[in-house]
GROMACS .gro file of C-alpha atoms in nm:
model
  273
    1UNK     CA    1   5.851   7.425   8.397
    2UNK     CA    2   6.002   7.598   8.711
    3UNK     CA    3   5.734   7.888   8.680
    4UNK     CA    4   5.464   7.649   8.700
    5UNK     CA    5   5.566   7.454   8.928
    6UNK     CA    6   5.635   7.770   9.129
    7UNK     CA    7   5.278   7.888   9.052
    8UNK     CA    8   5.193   7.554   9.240
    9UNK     CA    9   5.344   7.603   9.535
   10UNK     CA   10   5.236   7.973   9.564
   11UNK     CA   11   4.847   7.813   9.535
   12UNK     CA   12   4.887   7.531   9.793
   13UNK     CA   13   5.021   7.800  10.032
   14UNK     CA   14   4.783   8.081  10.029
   15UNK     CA   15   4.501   7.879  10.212
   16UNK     CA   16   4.793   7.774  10.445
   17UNK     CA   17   4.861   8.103  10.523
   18UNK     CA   18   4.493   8.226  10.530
   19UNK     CA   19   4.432   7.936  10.788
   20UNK     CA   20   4.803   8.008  10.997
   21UNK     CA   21   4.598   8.384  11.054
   22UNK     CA   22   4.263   8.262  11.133
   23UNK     CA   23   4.452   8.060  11.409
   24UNK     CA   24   4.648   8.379  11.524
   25UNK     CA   25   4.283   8.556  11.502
   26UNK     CA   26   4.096   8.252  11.731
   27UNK     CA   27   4.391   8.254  12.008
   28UNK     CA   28   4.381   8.573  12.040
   29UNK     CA   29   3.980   8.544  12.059
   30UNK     CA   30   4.052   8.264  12.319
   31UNK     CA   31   4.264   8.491  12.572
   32UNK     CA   32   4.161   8.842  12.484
   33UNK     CA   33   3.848   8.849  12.345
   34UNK     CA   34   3.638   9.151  12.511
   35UNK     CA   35   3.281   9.012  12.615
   36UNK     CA   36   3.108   9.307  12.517
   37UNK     CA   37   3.278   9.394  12.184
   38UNK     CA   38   2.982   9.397  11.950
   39UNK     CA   39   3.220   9.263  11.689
   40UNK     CA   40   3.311   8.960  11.896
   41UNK     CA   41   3.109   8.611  11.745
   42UNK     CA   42   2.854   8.471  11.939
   43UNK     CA   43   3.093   8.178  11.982
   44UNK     CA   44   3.386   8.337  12.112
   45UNK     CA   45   3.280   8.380  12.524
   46UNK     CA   46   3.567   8.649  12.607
   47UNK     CA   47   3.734   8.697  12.880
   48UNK     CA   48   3.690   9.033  13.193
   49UNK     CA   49   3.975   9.066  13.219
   50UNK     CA   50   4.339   8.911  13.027
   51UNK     CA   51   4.498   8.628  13.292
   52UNK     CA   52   4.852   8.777  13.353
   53UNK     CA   53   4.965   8.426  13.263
   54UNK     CA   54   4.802   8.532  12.968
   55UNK     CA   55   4.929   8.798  12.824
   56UNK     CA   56   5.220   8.786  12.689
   57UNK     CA   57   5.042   8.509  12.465
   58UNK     CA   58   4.779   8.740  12.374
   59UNK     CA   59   5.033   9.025  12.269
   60UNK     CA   60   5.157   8.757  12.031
   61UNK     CA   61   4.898   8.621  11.828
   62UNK     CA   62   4.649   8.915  11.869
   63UNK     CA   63   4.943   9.149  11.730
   64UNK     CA   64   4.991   8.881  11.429
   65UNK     CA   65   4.615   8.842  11.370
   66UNK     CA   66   4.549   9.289  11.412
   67UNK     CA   67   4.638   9.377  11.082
   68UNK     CA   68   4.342   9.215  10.905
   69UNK     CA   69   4.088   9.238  11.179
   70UNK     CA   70   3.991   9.506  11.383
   71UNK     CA   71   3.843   9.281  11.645
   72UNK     CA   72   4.210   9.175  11.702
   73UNK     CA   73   4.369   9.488  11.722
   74UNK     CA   74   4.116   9.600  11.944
   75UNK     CA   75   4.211   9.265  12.196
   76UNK     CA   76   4.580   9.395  12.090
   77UNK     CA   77   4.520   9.704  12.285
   78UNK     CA   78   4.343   9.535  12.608
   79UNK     CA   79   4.657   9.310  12.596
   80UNK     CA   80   4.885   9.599  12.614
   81UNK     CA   81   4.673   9.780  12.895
   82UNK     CA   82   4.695   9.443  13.086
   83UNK     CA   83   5.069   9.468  13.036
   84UNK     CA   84   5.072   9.812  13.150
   85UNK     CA   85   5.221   9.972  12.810
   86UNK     CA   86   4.963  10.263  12.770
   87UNK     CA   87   5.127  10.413  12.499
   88UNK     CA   88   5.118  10.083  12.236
   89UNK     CA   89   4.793  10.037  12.404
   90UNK     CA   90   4.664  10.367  12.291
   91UNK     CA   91   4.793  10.377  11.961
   92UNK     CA   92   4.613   9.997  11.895
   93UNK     CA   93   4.275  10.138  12.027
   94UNK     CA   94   4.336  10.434  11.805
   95UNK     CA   95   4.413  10.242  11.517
   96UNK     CA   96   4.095   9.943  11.558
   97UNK     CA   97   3.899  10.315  11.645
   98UNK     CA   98   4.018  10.434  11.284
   99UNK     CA   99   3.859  10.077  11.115
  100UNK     CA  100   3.546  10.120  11.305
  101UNK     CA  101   3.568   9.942  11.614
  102UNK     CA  102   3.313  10.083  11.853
  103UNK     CA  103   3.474   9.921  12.153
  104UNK     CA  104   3.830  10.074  12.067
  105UNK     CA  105   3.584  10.423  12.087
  106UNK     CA  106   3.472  10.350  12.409
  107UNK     CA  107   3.828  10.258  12.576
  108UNK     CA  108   3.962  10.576  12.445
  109UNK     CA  109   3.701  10.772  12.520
  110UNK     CA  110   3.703  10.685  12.859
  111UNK     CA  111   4.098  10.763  12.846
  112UNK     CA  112   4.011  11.093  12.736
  113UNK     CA  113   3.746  11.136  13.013
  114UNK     CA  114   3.958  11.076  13.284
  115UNK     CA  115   4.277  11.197  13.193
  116UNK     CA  116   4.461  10.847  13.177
  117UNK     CA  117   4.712  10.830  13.011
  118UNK     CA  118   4.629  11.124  12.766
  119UNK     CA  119   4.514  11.517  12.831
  120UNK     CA  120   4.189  11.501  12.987
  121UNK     CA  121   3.926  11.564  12.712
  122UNK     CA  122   3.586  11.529  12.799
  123UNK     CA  123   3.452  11.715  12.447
  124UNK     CA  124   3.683  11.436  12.309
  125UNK     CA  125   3.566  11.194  12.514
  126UNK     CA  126   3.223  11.262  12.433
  127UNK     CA  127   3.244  11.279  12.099
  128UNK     CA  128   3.404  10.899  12.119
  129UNK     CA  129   3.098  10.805  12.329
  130UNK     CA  130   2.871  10.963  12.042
  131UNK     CA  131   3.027  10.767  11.754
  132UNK     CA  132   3.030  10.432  11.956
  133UNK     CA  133   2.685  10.485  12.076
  134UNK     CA  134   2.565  10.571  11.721
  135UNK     CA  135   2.714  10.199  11.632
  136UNK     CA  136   2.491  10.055  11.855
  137UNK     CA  137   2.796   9.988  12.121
  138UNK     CA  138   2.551   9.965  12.499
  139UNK     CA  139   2.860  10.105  12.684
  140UNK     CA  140   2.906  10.427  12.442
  141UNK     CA  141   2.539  10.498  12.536
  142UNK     CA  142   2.540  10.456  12.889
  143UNK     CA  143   2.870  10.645  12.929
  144UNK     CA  144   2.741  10.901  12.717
  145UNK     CA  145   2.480  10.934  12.974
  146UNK     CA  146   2.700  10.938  13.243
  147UNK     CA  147   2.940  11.150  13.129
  148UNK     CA  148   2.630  11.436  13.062
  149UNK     CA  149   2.529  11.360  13.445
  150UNK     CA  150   2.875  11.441  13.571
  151UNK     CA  151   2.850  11.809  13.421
  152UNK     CA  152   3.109  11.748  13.130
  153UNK     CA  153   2.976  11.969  12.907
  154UNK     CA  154   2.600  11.936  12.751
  155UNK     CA  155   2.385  11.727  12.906
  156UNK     CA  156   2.316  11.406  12.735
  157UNK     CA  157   1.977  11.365  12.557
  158UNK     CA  158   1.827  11.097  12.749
  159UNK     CA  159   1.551  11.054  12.481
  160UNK     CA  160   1.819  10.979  12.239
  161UNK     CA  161   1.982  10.764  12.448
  162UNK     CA  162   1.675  10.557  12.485
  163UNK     CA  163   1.623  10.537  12.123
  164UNK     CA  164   1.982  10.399  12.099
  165UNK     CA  165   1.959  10.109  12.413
  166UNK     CA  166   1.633  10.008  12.250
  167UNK     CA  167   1.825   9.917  11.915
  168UNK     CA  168   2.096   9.754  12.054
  169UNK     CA  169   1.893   9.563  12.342
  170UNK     CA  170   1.784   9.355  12.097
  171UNK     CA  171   2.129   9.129  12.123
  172UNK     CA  172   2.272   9.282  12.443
  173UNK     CA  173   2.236   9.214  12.830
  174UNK     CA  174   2.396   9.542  12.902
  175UNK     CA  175   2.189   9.704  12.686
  176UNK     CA  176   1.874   9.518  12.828
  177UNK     CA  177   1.961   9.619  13.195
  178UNK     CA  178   2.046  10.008  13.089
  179UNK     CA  179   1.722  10.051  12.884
  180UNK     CA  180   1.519   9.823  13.202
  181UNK     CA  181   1.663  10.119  13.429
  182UNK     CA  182   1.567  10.377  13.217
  183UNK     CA  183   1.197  10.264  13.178
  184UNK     CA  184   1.152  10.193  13.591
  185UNK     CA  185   1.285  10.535  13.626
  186UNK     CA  186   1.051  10.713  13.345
  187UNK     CA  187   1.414  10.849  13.208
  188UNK     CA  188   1.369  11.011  12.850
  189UNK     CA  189   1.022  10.880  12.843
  190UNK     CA  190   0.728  10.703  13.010
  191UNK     CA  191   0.807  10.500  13.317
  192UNK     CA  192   0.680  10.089  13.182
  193UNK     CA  193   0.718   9.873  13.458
  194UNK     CA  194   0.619   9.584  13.296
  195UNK     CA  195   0.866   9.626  13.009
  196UNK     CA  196   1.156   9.693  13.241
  197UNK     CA  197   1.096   9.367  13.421
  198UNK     CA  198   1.077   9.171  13.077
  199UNK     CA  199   1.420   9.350  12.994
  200UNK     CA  200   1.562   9.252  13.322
  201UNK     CA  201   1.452   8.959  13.315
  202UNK     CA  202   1.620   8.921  12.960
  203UNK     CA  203   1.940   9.012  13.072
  204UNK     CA  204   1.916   8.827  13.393
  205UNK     CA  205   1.906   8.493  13.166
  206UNK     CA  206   2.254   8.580  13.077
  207UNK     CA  207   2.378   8.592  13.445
  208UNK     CA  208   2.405   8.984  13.419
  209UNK     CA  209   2.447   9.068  13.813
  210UNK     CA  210   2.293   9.422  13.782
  211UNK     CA  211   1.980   9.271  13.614
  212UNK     CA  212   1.984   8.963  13.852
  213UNK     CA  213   1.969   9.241  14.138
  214UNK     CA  214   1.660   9.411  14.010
  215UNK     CA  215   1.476   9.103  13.910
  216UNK     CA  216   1.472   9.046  14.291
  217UNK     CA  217   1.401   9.394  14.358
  218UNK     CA  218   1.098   9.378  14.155
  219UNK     CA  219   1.000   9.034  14.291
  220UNK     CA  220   1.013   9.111  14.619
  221UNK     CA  221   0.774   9.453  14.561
  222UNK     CA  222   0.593   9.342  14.281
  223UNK     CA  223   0.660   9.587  14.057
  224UNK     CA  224   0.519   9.499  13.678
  225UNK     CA  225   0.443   9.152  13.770
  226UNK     CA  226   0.370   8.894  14.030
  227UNK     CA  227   0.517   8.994  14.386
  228UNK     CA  228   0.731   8.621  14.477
  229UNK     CA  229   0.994   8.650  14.768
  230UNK     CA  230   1.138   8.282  14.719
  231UNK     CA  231   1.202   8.421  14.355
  232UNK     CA  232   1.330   8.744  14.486
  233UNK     CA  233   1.557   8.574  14.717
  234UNK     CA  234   1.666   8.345  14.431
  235UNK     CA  235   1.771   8.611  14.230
  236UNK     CA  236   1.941   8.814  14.518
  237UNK     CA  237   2.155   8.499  14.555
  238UNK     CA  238   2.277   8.451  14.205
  239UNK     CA  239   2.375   8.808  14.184
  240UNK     CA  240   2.529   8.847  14.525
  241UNK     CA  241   2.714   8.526  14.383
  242UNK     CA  242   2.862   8.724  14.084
  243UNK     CA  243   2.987   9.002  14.312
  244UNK     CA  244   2.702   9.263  14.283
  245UNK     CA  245   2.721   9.453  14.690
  246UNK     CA  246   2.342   9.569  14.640
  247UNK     CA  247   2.232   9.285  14.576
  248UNK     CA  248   2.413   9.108  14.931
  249UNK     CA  249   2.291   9.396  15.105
  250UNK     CA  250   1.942   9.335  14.972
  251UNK     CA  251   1.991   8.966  15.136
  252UNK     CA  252   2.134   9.078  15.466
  253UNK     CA  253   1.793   9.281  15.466
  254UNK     CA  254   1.586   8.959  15.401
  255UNK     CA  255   1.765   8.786  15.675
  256UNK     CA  256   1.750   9.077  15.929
  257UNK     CA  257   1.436   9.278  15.826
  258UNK     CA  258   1.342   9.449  16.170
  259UNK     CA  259   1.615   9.696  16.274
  260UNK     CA  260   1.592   9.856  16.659
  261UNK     CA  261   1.695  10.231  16.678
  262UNK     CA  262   1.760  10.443  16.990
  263UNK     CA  263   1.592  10.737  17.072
  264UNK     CA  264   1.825  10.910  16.780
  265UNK     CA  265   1.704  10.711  16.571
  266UNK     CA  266   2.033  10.561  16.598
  267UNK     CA  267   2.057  10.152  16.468
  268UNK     CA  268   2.114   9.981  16.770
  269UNK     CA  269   2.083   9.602  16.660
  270UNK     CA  270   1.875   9.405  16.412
  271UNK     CA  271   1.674   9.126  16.446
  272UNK     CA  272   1.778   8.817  16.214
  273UNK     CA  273   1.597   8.493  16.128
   0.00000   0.00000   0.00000
């Protein structure tokens, strides 16, 4: 009778304790929660960056949820960065890395790249870059890229890396905007300005400032569509708004468009409306 009725008890408290760790797992989505971790839910907005009111609340639940989900010990590892403890913030990046988590190989590959907190590595570092981008992660690609550009090592293969934004620009503003720049620019293949404008304008949709910034760009000159400088104005606005300094400067020029130079060709003044 007592093994049965412990046999109860053991089956009304397994979904209790599957639900107490989805709870750990959604408030630790709720205050650390990366917005650009592919493996983040569509539901689950994510945060920039951890509130320092924050984290000692994401430390808690994201460490209890991290054993069964990558995802969390992933947000584990931004919560310790946040905090300022490299070290356990390495070793959780290492350890979502080890499960597959793409994002965890970006953080530590930009570690390796610039020498924080570990040996500067940049073969490391690329090779982390590689295996994100491979995933489909946006930022593996485009730091890939950039890592190439900078003369660490072999230059990237921006064919390749074209190939790879194009898969994962199907879900991704980032993506969008990287692959938009790549086509205006004719890098790793034909220059399509008509197809970068439909991918900034994609990724403008989701309020991504870079994209925002080049929608007016292409507004204002007409590049692969109508020419509009109320629209390009519009979109200078709502970027400026999110922080992006091109985009501001692009409005200053709107608002001051004749500049007066001296005989140095020196700017003296400009002429505002």
């Amino acid at each position: 009778m007592r093994t049965y009725l412990l046999a109860i008890l053991l089956a009304l408290a397994a979904p209790l304790a599957a639900h107490a760790q989805s709870a750990d797992l959604v408030l630790c989505d709720r205050v650390a929660a990366d917005p650009s971790d592919p493996d983040k839910p569509a539901d689950v907005k994510g945060v920039a960056e951890i509130a320092a009111s924050d984290v000692s609340t994401a430390i808690r639940f994201c460490k209890q949820a991290a054993p069964s989900s990558r995802r969390a010990m992933f947000a584990l590892g931004r919560a310790y960065a946040a905090n300022r403890q490299t070290a356990e913030a390495i070793a959780a990046w290492r350890k979502a890395a080890d499960k597959g988590s793409s994002a965890a190989m970006v953080e530590l590959g930009v570690l390796y790249g610039t020498g924080a907190g570990v040996a500067k590595d940049e073969a490391q570092a690329r090779k982390l870059f590689e295996k994100a981008a491979q995933a489909g992660n946006p930022r593996g690609v485009s730091n890939l890229a950039a890592l190439g550009g900078a003369g660490g090592g072999a230059p990237a293969d921006p064919a390749q890396a074209r190939a790879l934004l194009g898969k994962a620009a199907e879900t991704n503003a980032e993506a969008q905007y990287q692959l938009g720049l790549m086509l205006s620019e004719g890098t790793g293949g034909a220059q399509d300005d008509v197809a970068a404008r439909a991918l900034f304008e994609k990724a403008a949709a989701q309020n991504h400032p870079g994209a925002l910034e080049r929608m007016g760009a292409f507004a204002q000159e007409g590049r692969g569509g109508a020419k509009d400088k109320d629209a390009a104005k519009a979109y200078y606005e709502r970027a400026a708004a999110l922080g992006d300094e091109d985009a501001k400067k692009a409005l200053e020029r709107l608002r001051c468009p004749y500049a007066i130079k001296d005989k140095q060709g020196k700017l003296v003044t400009t002429l505002c409306f």
